[in-house]
PDB file of C-alpha atoms and ligand atoms in Angstrom:
ATOM      1  CA  UNK Z   1     -90.284 -49.004 -30.588  1.00 52.00           C
ATOM      2  CA  UNK Z   2     -88.090 -51.512 -28.804  1.00 72.00           C
ATOM      3  CA  UNK Z   3     -87.782 -51.588 -25.036  1.00 94.00           C
ATOM      4  CA  UNK Z   4     -84.227 -50.240 -25.311  1.00 97.00           C
ATOM      5  CA  UNK Z   5     -85.492 -47.505 -27.622  1.00 97.00           C
ATOM      6  CA  UNK Z   6     -88.088 -46.486 -25.013  1.00 97.00           C
ATOM      7  CA  UNK Z   7     -85.503 -46.444 -22.247  1.00 98.00           C
ATOM      8  CA  UNK Z   8     -83.114 -44.389 -24.348  1.00 98.00           C
ATOM      9  CA  UNK Z   9     -85.861 -41.875 -24.994  1.00 98.00           C
ATOM     10  CA  UNK Z  10     -86.574 -41.653 -21.250  1.00 98.00           C
ATOM     11  CA  UNK Z  11     -82.904 -40.976 -20.536  1.00 98.00           C
ATOM     12  CA  UNK Z  12     -82.731 -38.311 -23.250  1.00 98.00           C
ATOM     13  CA  UNK Z  13     -85.762 -36.668 -21.650  1.00 98.00           C
ATOM     14  CA  UNK Z  14     -84.055 -36.754 -18.235  1.00 98.00           C
ATOM     15  CA  UNK Z  15     -81.015 -35.031 -19.744  1.00 98.00           C
ATOM     16  CA  UNK Z  16     -83.139 -32.312 -21.349  1.00 98.00           C
ATOM     17  CA  UNK Z  17     -85.055 -31.757 -18.091  1.00 98.00           C
ATOM     18  CA  UNK Z  18     -81.824 -31.594 -16.070  1.00 98.00           C
ATOM     19  CA  UNK Z  19     -80.320 -29.126 -18.533  1.00 98.00           C
ATOM     20  CA  UNK Z  20     -83.416 -26.933 -18.431  1.00 98.00           C
ATOM     21  CA  UNK Z  21     -83.326 -26.934 -14.615  1.00 98.00           C
ATOM     22  CA  UNK Z  22     -79.644 -25.985 -14.707  1.00 98.00           C
ATOM     23  CA  UNK Z  23     -80.080 -23.325 -17.395  1.00 98.00           C
ATOM     24  CA  UNK Z  24     -77.908 -25.299 -19.825  1.00 98.00           C
ATOM     25  CA  UNK Z  25     -78.212 -26.153 -23.507  1.00 98.00           C
ATOM     26  CA  UNK Z  26     -79.260 -29.830 -23.798  1.00 98.00           C
ATOM     27  CA  UNK Z  27     -76.870 -30.162 -26.751  1.00 98.00           C
ATOM     28  CA  UNK Z  28     -73.975 -29.570 -24.337  1.00 98.00           C
ATOM     29  CA  UNK Z  29     -74.431 -32.998 -22.691  1.00 98.00           C
ATOM     30  CA  UNK Z  30     -73.610 -36.191 -24.584  1.00 98.00           C
ATOM     31  CA  UNK Z  31     -75.075 -39.565 -23.702  1.00 98.00           C
ATOM     32  CA  UNK Z  32     -72.680 -42.501 -23.381  1.00 99.00           C
ATOM     33  CA  UNK Z  33     -74.616 -45.803 -23.252  1.00 99.00           C
ATOM     34  CA  UNK Z  34     -72.774 -48.195 -20.915  1.00 98.00           C
ATOM     35  CA  UNK Z  35     -73.307 -51.640 -22.430  1.00 98.00           C
ATOM     36  CA  UNK Z  36     -71.099 -53.705 -20.087  1.00 97.00           C
ATOM     37  CA  UNK Z  37     -72.551 -57.195 -19.410  1.00 97.00           C
ATOM     38  CA  UNK Z  38     -75.144 -56.739 -22.206  1.00 97.00           C
ATOM     39  CA  UNK Z  39     -74.634 -58.495 -25.518  1.00 97.00           C
ATOM     40  CA  UNK Z  40     -73.968 -57.186 -29.009  1.00 98.00           C
ATOM     41  CA  UNK Z  41     -77.678 -57.439 -29.882  1.00 97.00           C
ATOM     42  CA  UNK Z  42     -78.492 -54.942 -27.125  1.00 98.00           C
ATOM     43  CA  UNK Z  43     -75.953 -52.533 -28.622  1.00 98.00           C
ATOM     44  CA  UNK Z  44     -77.452 -53.131 -32.059  1.00 98.00           C
ATOM     45  CA  UNK Z  45     -80.927 -52.270 -30.713  1.00 97.00           C
ATOM     46  CA  UNK Z  46     -79.601 -49.062 -29.142  1.00 98.00           C
ATOM     47  CA  UNK Z  47     -77.852 -48.162 -32.397  1.00 98.00           C
ATOM     48  CA  UNK Z  48     -81.122 -48.706 -34.272  1.00 97.00           C
ATOM     49  CA  UNK Z  49     -82.702 -46.231 -31.815  1.00 98.00           C
ATOM     50  CA  UNK Z  50     -80.093 -43.611 -32.701  1.00 98.00           C
ATOM     51  CA  UNK Z  51     -77.400 -44.164 -30.042  1.00 98.00           C
ATOM     52  CA  UNK Z  52     -73.792 -43.931 -31.269  1.00 98.00           C
ATOM     53  CA  UNK Z  53     -71.429 -43.829 -28.245  1.00 98.00           C
ATOM     54  CA  UNK Z  54     -71.009 -46.930 -26.058  1.00 99.00           C
ATOM     55  CA  UNK Z  55     -68.977 -47.528 -22.890  1.00 98.00           C
ATOM     56  CA  UNK Z  56     -67.362 -50.782 -21.783  1.00 98.00           C
ATOM     57  CA  UNK Z  57     -65.599 -51.586 -18.493  1.00 97.00           C
ATOM     58  CA  UNK Z  58     -63.919 -54.880 -19.238  1.00 97.00           C
ATOM     59  CA  UNK Z  59     -61.417 -54.850 -22.069  1.00 98.00           C
ATOM     60  CA  UNK Z  60     -61.920 -58.427 -23.332  1.00 97.00           C
ATOM     61  CA  UNK Z  61     -65.690 -58.143 -23.270  1.00 98.00           C
ATOM     62  CA  UNK Z  62     -65.560 -54.791 -25.031  1.00 98.00           C
ATOM     63  CA  UNK Z  63     -63.249 -55.990 -27.792  1.00 98.00           C
ATOM     64  CA  UNK Z  64     -65.441 -59.057 -28.389  1.00 98.00           C
ATOM     65  CA  UNK Z  65     -68.432 -56.729 -28.855  1.00 98.00           C
ATOM     66  CA  UNK Z  66     -66.505 -54.327 -31.086  1.00 98.00           C
ATOM     67  CA  UNK Z  67     -65.577 -57.276 -33.294  1.00 98.00           C
ATOM     68  CA  UNK Z  68     -69.104 -58.722 -33.277  1.00 98.00           C
ATOM     69  CA  UNK Z  69     -70.355 -55.295 -34.430  1.00 98.00           C
ATOM     70  CA  UNK Z  70     -67.627 -54.721 -37.027  1.00 98.00           C
ATOM     71  CA  UNK Z  71     -70.289 -53.970 -39.652  1.00 98.00           C
ATOM     72  CA  UNK Z  72     -71.261 -50.859 -37.629  1.00 98.00           C
ATOM     73  CA  UNK Z  73     -67.692 -49.830 -36.717  1.00 98.00           C
ATOM     74  CA  UNK Z  74     -67.702 -46.577 -38.717  1.00 97.00           C
ATOM     75  CA  UNK Z  75     -70.902 -45.420 -37.007  1.00 98.00           C
ATOM     76  CA  UNK Z  76     -70.079 -46.385 -33.439  1.00 98.00           C
ATOM     77  CA  UNK Z  77     -67.782 -44.696 -30.921  1.00 98.00           C
ATOM     78  CA  UNK Z  78     -66.336 -47.058 -28.303  1.00 99.00           C
ATOM     79  CA  UNK Z  79     -65.258 -45.762 -24.873  1.00 98.00           C
ATOM     80  CA  UNK Z  80     -63.161 -47.756 -22.392  1.00 98.00           C
ATOM     81  CA  UNK Z  81     -64.369 -46.605 -18.954  1.00 98.00           C
ATOM     82  CA  UNK Z  82     -63.021 -49.288 -16.594  1.00 97.00           C
ATOM     83  CA  UNK Z  83     -59.713 -49.497 -14.703  1.00 95.00           C
ATOM     84  CA  UNK Z  84     -56.887 -50.139 -17.144  1.00 96.00           C
ATOM     85  CA  UNK Z  85     -53.844 -52.338 -16.407  1.00 95.00           C
ATOM     86  CA  UNK Z  86     -50.562 -52.009 -18.304  1.00 96.00           C
ATOM     87  CA  UNK Z  87     -50.938 -55.394 -19.985  1.00 97.00           C
ATOM     88  CA  UNK Z  88     -54.244 -54.325 -21.580  1.00 98.00           C
ATOM     89  CA  UNK Z  89     -53.165 -51.011 -23.086  1.00 98.00           C
ATOM     90  CA  UNK Z  90     -52.223 -52.400 -26.516  1.00 98.00           C
ATOM     91  CA  UNK Z  91     -55.574 -53.998 -27.221  1.00 98.00           C
ATOM     92  CA  UNK Z  92     -57.321 -50.830 -26.008  1.00 98.00           C
ATOM     93  CA  UNK Z  93     -55.132 -48.591 -28.199  1.00 98.00           C
ATOM     94  CA  UNK Z  94     -55.939 -50.791 -31.200  1.00 98.00           C
ATOM     95  CA  UNK Z  95     -59.725 -51.040 -30.740  1.00 98.00           C
ATOM     96  CA  UNK Z  96     -61.238 -48.181 -28.763  1.00 98.00           C
ATOM     97  CA  UNK Z  97     -61.879 -44.511 -29.641  1.00 98.00           C
ATOM     98  CA  UNK Z  98     -61.784 -43.146 -26.088  1.00 99.00           C
ATOM     99  CA  UNK Z  99     -60.344 -44.037 -22.659  1.00 98.00           C
ATOM    100  CA  UNK Z 100     -61.886 -42.342 -19.572  1.00 98.00           C
ATOM    101  CA  UNK Z 101     -59.779 -43.952 -16.854  1.00 98.00           C
ATOM    102  CA  UNK Z 102     -56.204 -42.627 -17.177  1.00 98.00           C
ATOM    103  CA  UNK Z 103     -54.871 -42.339 -13.627  1.00 97.00           C
ATOM    104  CA  UNK Z 104     -51.111 -42.382 -14.159  1.00 97.00           C
ATOM    105  CA  UNK Z 105     -48.617 -41.264 -16.784  1.00 98.00           C
ATOM    106  CA  UNK Z 106     -47.292 -44.749 -17.506  1.00 98.00           C
ATOM    107  CA  UNK Z 107     -50.662 -45.922 -18.846  1.00 98.00           C
ATOM    108  CA  UNK Z 108     -50.935 -42.845 -21.085  1.00 98.00           C
ATOM    109  CA  UNK Z 109     -47.378 -43.321 -22.382  1.00 98.00           C
ATOM    110  CA  UNK Z 110     -48.113 -46.923 -23.313  1.00 98.00           C
ATOM    111  CA  UNK Z 111     -51.340 -45.937 -25.085  1.00 98.00           C
ATOM    112  CA  UNK Z 112     -49.446 -43.219 -26.983  1.00 98.00           C
ATOM    113  CA  UNK Z 113     -46.762 -45.679 -28.098  1.00 98.00           C
ATOM    114  CA  UNK Z 114     -49.266 -48.358 -29.034  1.00 98.00           C
ATOM    115  CA  UNK Z 115     -51.917 -46.283 -30.836  1.00 98.00           C
ATOM    116  CA  UNK Z 116     -51.719 -47.452 -34.475  1.00 98.00           C
ATOM    117  CA  UNK Z 117     -50.632 -44.784 -36.947  1.00 97.00           C
ATOM    118  CA  UNK Z 118     -53.588 -45.410 -39.272  1.00 97.00           C
ATOM    119  CA  UNK Z 119     -56.107 -44.505 -36.554  1.00 98.00           C
ATOM    120  CA  UNK Z 120     -56.979 -40.991 -35.379  1.00 98.00           C
ATOM    121  CA  UNK Z 121     -55.522 -39.935 -31.992  1.00 98.00           C
ATOM    122  CA  UNK Z 122     -57.063 -41.747 -29.034  1.00 98.00           C
ATOM    123  CA  UNK Z 123     -59.290 -39.408 -27.004  1.00 99.00           C
ATOM    124  CA  UNK Z 124     -58.492 -39.667 -23.291  1.00 99.00           C
ATOM    125  CA  UNK Z 125     -59.822 -38.388 -19.982  1.00 98.00           C
ATOM    126  CA  UNK Z 126     -58.034 -38.431 -16.639  1.00 98.00           C
ATOM    127  CA  UNK Z 127     -59.943 -40.130 -13.853  1.00 98.00           C
ATOM    128  CA  UNK Z 128     -59.937 -37.968 -10.728  1.00 98.00           C
ATOM    129  CA  UNK Z 129     -60.517 -39.358  -7.238  1.00 97.00           C
ATOM    130  CA  UNK Z 130     -62.731 -36.652  -5.745  1.00 95.00           C
ATOM    131  CA  UNK Z 131     -63.610 -38.615  -2.582  1.00 89.00           C
ATOM    132  CA  UNK Z 132     -60.035 -39.007  -1.423  1.00 82.00           C
ATOM    133  CA  UNK Z 133     -60.546 -42.714  -0.737  1.00 71.00           C
ATOM    134  CA  UNK Z 134     -57.005 -44.197  -0.700  1.00 65.00           C
ATOM    135  CA  UNK Z 135     -57.971 -47.453  -2.404  1.00 65.00           C
ATOM    136  CA  UNK Z 136     -60.075 -45.835  -5.123  1.00 79.00           C
ATOM    137  CA  UNK Z 137     -58.818 -45.403  -8.678  1.00 90.00           C
ATOM    138  CA  UNK Z 138     -58.043 -41.979  -9.982  1.00 96.00           C
ATOM    139  CA  UNK Z 139     -55.416 -39.286  -9.658  1.00 97.00           C
ATOM    140  CA  UNK Z 140     -55.632 -37.064  -6.551  1.00 96.00           C
ATOM    141  CA  UNK Z 141     -57.154 -33.643  -7.404  1.00 97.00           C
ATOM    142  CA  UNK Z 142     -53.920 -31.862  -6.411  1.00 97.00           C
ATOM    143  CA  UNK Z 143     -51.929 -34.000  -8.870  1.00 97.00           C
ATOM    144  CA  UNK Z 144     -54.369 -33.740 -11.787  1.00 98.00           C
ATOM    145  CA  UNK Z 145     -52.948 -30.588 -13.416  1.00 98.00           C
ATOM    146  CA  UNK Z 146     -49.407 -31.982 -13.611  1.00 98.00           C
ATOM    147  CA  UNK Z 147     -50.727 -35.240 -15.090  1.00 98.00           C
ATOM    148  CA  UNK Z 148     -52.858 -33.283 -17.580  1.00 98.00           C
ATOM    149  CA  UNK Z 149     -49.823 -31.293 -18.720  1.00 98.00           C
ATOM    150  CA  UNK Z 150     -47.788 -34.473 -19.216  1.00 98.00           C
ATOM    151  CA  UNK Z 151     -50.587 -36.331 -21.045  1.00 98.00           C
ATOM    152  CA  UNK Z 152     -51.390 -33.336 -23.267  1.00 98.00           C
ATOM    153  CA  UNK Z 153     -47.780 -33.417 -24.499  1.00 98.00           C
ATOM    154  CA  UNK Z 154     -47.925 -37.048 -25.663  1.00 98.00           C
ATOM    155  CA  UNK Z 155     -48.275 -37.899 -29.372  1.00 98.00           C
ATOM    156  CA  UNK Z 156     -51.184 -40.007 -30.698  1.00 98.00           C
ATOM    157  CA  UNK Z 157     -53.414 -39.005 -27.758  1.00 98.00           C
ATOM    158  CA  UNK Z 158     -55.878 -36.157 -27.468  1.00 98.00           C
ATOM    159  CA  UNK Z 159     -56.559 -35.079 -23.900  1.00 98.00           C
ATOM    160  CA  UNK Z 160     -60.315 -34.389 -23.743  1.00 98.00           C
ATOM    161  CA  UNK Z 161     -60.914 -33.816 -20.021  1.00 98.00           C
ATOM    162  CA  UNK Z 162     -61.789 -35.567 -16.778  1.00 98.00           C
ATOM    163  CA  UNK Z 163     -63.888 -38.416 -15.479  1.00 98.00           C
ATOM    164  CA  UNK Z 164     -64.963 -39.050 -11.884  1.00 97.00           C
ATOM    165  CA  UNK Z 165     -67.093 -41.616 -10.056  1.00 96.00           C
ATOM    166  CA  UNK Z 166     -67.925 -40.196  -6.614  1.00 95.00           C
ATOM    167  CA  UNK Z 167     -69.533 -42.426  -4.004  1.00 92.00           C
ATOM    168  CA  UNK Z 168     -73.336 -42.196  -3.922  1.00 92.00           C
ATOM    169  CA  UNK Z 169     -74.416 -39.342  -1.628  1.00 93.00           C
ATOM    170  CA  UNK Z 170     -77.691 -39.223   0.352  1.00 93.00           C
ATOM    171  CA  UNK Z 171     -79.207 -36.251  -1.469  1.00 96.00           C
ATOM    172  CA  UNK Z 172     -78.986 -34.113  -4.582  1.00 97.00           C
ATOM    173  CA  UNK Z 173     -76.996 -31.248  -3.012  1.00 97.00           C
ATOM    174  CA  UNK Z 174     -74.292 -33.445  -1.530  1.00 96.00           C
ATOM    175  CA  UNK Z 175     -74.029 -35.405  -4.787  1.00 97.00           C
ATOM    176  CA  UNK Z 176     -73.672 -32.175  -6.706  1.00 98.00           C
ATOM    177  CA  UNK Z 177     -70.994 -30.953  -4.288  1.00 97.00           C
ATOM    178  CA  UNK Z 178     -68.916 -34.081  -5.016  1.00 97.00           C
ATOM    179  CA  UNK Z 179     -69.286 -33.577  -8.771  1.00 98.00           C
ATOM    180  CA  UNK Z 180     -68.342 -29.930  -8.361  1.00 98.00           C
ATOM    181  CA  UNK Z 181     -64.942 -30.979  -7.018  1.00 97.00           C
ATOM    182  CA  UNK Z 182     -64.290 -32.588 -10.407  1.00 98.00           C
ATOM    183  CA  UNK Z 183     -65.643 -29.505 -12.175  1.00 98.00           C
ATOM    184  CA  UNK Z 184     -63.229 -27.313 -10.171  1.00 98.00           C
ATOM    185  CA  UNK Z 185     -60.245 -29.419 -11.281  1.00 98.00           C
ATOM    186  CA  UNK Z 186     -61.539 -29.201 -14.859  1.00 98.00           C
ATOM    187  CA  UNK Z 187     -61.616 -25.396 -14.619  1.00 98.00           C
ATOM    188  CA  UNK Z 188     -58.112 -25.376 -13.139  1.00 98.00           C
ATOM    189  CA  UNK Z 189     -56.809 -27.361 -16.129  1.00 98.00           C
ATOM    190  CA  UNK Z 190     -58.600 -25.033 -18.541  1.00 98.00           C
ATOM    191  CA  UNK Z 191     -57.259 -22.051 -16.674  1.00 98.00           C
ATOM    192  CA  UNK Z 192     -53.741 -23.387 -17.246  1.00 98.00           C
ATOM    193  CA  UNK Z 193     -54.351 -23.111 -20.982  1.00 98.00           C
ATOM    194  CA  UNK Z 194     -54.944 -26.795 -21.762  1.00 98.00           C
ATOM    195  CA  UNK Z 195     -57.832 -27.212 -24.199  1.00 97.00           C
ATOM    196  CA  UNK Z 196     -60.271 -29.722 -22.754  1.00 98.00           C
ATOM    197  CA  UNK Z 197     -63.941 -30.161 -23.661  1.00 98.00           C
ATOM    198  CA  UNK Z 198     -65.200 -33.178 -21.710  1.00 98.00           C
ATOM    199  CA  UNK Z 199     -66.347 -33.596 -18.129  1.00 98.00           C
ATOM    200  CA  UNK Z 200     -67.481 -37.227 -17.851  1.00 98.00           C
ATOM    201  CA  UNK Z 201     -69.743 -37.265 -14.786  1.00 98.00           C
ATOM    202  CA  UNK Z 202     -73.001 -38.927 -13.848  1.00 98.00           C
ATOM    203  CA  UNK Z 203     -74.579 -42.379 -14.019  1.00 98.00           C
ATOM    204  CA  UNK Z 204     -78.172 -43.692 -13.929  1.00 98.00           C
ATOM    205  CA  UNK Z 205     -78.807 -42.699 -10.309  1.00 96.00           C
ATOM    206  CA  UNK Z 206     -77.217 -39.244 -10.316  1.00 97.00           C
ATOM    207  CA  UNK Z 207     -77.216 -37.755 -13.808  1.00 98.00           C
ATOM    208  CA  UNK Z 208     -79.283 -34.734 -12.715  1.00 98.00           C
ATOM    209  CA  UNK Z 209     -76.736 -33.734 -10.032  1.00 98.00           C
ATOM    210  CA  UNK Z 210     -73.917 -34.268 -12.541  1.00 98.00           C
ATOM    211  CA  UNK Z 211     -75.588 -32.027 -15.131  1.00 98.00           C
ATOM    212  CA  UNK Z 212     -76.141 -29.385 -12.434  1.00 98.00           C
ATOM    213  CA  UNK Z 213     -72.380 -29.498 -11.733  1.00 98.00           C
ATOM    214  CA  UNK Z 214     -71.412 -29.080 -15.394  1.00 98.00           C
ATOM    215  CA  UNK Z 215     -71.140 -32.620 -16.798  1.00 98.00           C
ATOM    216  CA  UNK Z 216     -70.757 -32.751 -20.589  1.00 98.00           C
ATOM    217  CA  UNK Z 217     -71.020 -36.545 -20.837  1.00 99.00           C
ATOM    218  CA  UNK Z 218     -73.201 -38.829 -18.725  1.00 99.00           C
ATOM    219  CA  UNK Z 219     -72.418 -42.568 -18.630  1.00 98.00           C
ATOM    220  CA  UNK Z 220     -75.701 -44.459 -18.388  1.00 98.00           C
ATOM    221  CA  UNK Z 221     -76.072 -48.244 -18.138  1.00 98.00           C
ATOM    222  CA  UNK Z 222     -78.952 -49.486 -15.984  1.00 98.00           C
ATOM    223  CA  UNK Z 223     -81.485 -46.851 -17.082  1.00 98.00           C
ATOM    224  CA  UNK Z 224     -81.005 -47.923 -20.729  1.00 98.00           C
ATOM    225  CA  UNK Z 225     -80.269 -51.641 -20.687  1.00 98.00           C
ATOM    226  CA  UNK Z 226     -81.787 -52.712 -17.313  1.00 96.00           C
ATOM    227  CA  UNK Z 227     -80.306 -54.231 -14.153  1.00 95.00           C
ATOM    228  CA  UNK Z 228     -77.052 -56.118 -14.462  1.00 94.00           C
TER     229      UNK Z 228
HETATM  230  C1  PLP I 301     -71.206 -49.314 -14.869  1.00 73.94           C
HETATM  231  C2  PLP I 301     -70.669 -47.943 -15.016  1.00 73.94           C
HETATM  232  C3  PLP I 301     -71.507 -46.889 -15.409  1.00 73.94           C
HETATM  233  C4  PLP I 301     -73.003 -47.023 -15.601  1.00 73.94           C
HETATM  234  O1  PLP I 301     -73.642 -47.187 -14.352  1.00 73.94           O
HETATM  235  P1  PLP I 301     -75.248 -47.251 -14.226  1.00 73.94           P
HETATM  236  O2  PLP I 301     -75.482 -47.001 -12.788  1.00 73.94           O
HETATM  237  O3  PLP I 301     -75.633 -48.627 -14.651  1.00 73.94           O
HETATM  238  O4  PLP I 301     -75.814 -46.215 -15.099  1.00 73.94           O
HETATM  239  C5  PLP I 301     -70.921 -45.648 -15.615  1.00 73.94           C
HETATM  240  N1  PLP I 301     -69.605 -45.451 -15.443  1.00 73.94           N
HETATM  241  C6  PLP I 301     -68.772 -46.442 -15.068  1.00 73.94           C
HETATM  242  C7  PLP I 301     -67.318 -46.158 -14.914  1.00 73.94           C
HETATM  243  C8  PLP I 301     -69.284 -47.709 -14.830  1.00 73.94           C
HETATM  244  O5  PLP I 301     -68.456 -48.676 -14.432  1.00 73.94           O
END
């Protein structure tokens, strides 16, 4: 098995162990392989080891990889997980399957207008700022429900849920508490009758705490591809 194949297997084992500890079904947590800064061959190796969903932060870099891997396009699912500026929405709407980083209505409206008619609806998550840091991306938790209602009403998009990137915390319990703030907003949106199925929480260093808090999709880069 390749090195990337071994690493992928280790991450899958971590997910299963975290689910068992949390009393959850391991099938309820998807693995998103974050391939930013790694080349198309690394993605190809991960695909050969069974991985299908890949996350990219930088739009240009992601599109270059999507094009380099056009032969695998039908089998791969591409997620845009980085901050998204207005001038990049068209290329994202034309190339990606998911966007995790919607933090204002204007970006969602542009994606809805620009999503080509021949493609399925773009799956989107709202990014929530659970730390309250003023200069961090993400909608404030108290504004998330209103944004979810507005985004859910747009054509050509499918609102899937929430994403959050809390600051690293010193221990498992405090990390889990930060993730639980995102989980609480997720439950509030569900409680309002909006059908969402995705809570995108957890990275290489904190996937166990994220799974304990209810994550349904962990975004893992370093533990699969190595240090950037
Ligand atoms: C880079 C990145 C990840 C992956 O982080 P690792 O610590 O390498 O696992 C996940 N989510 C986002 C939004 C990222 O930018």
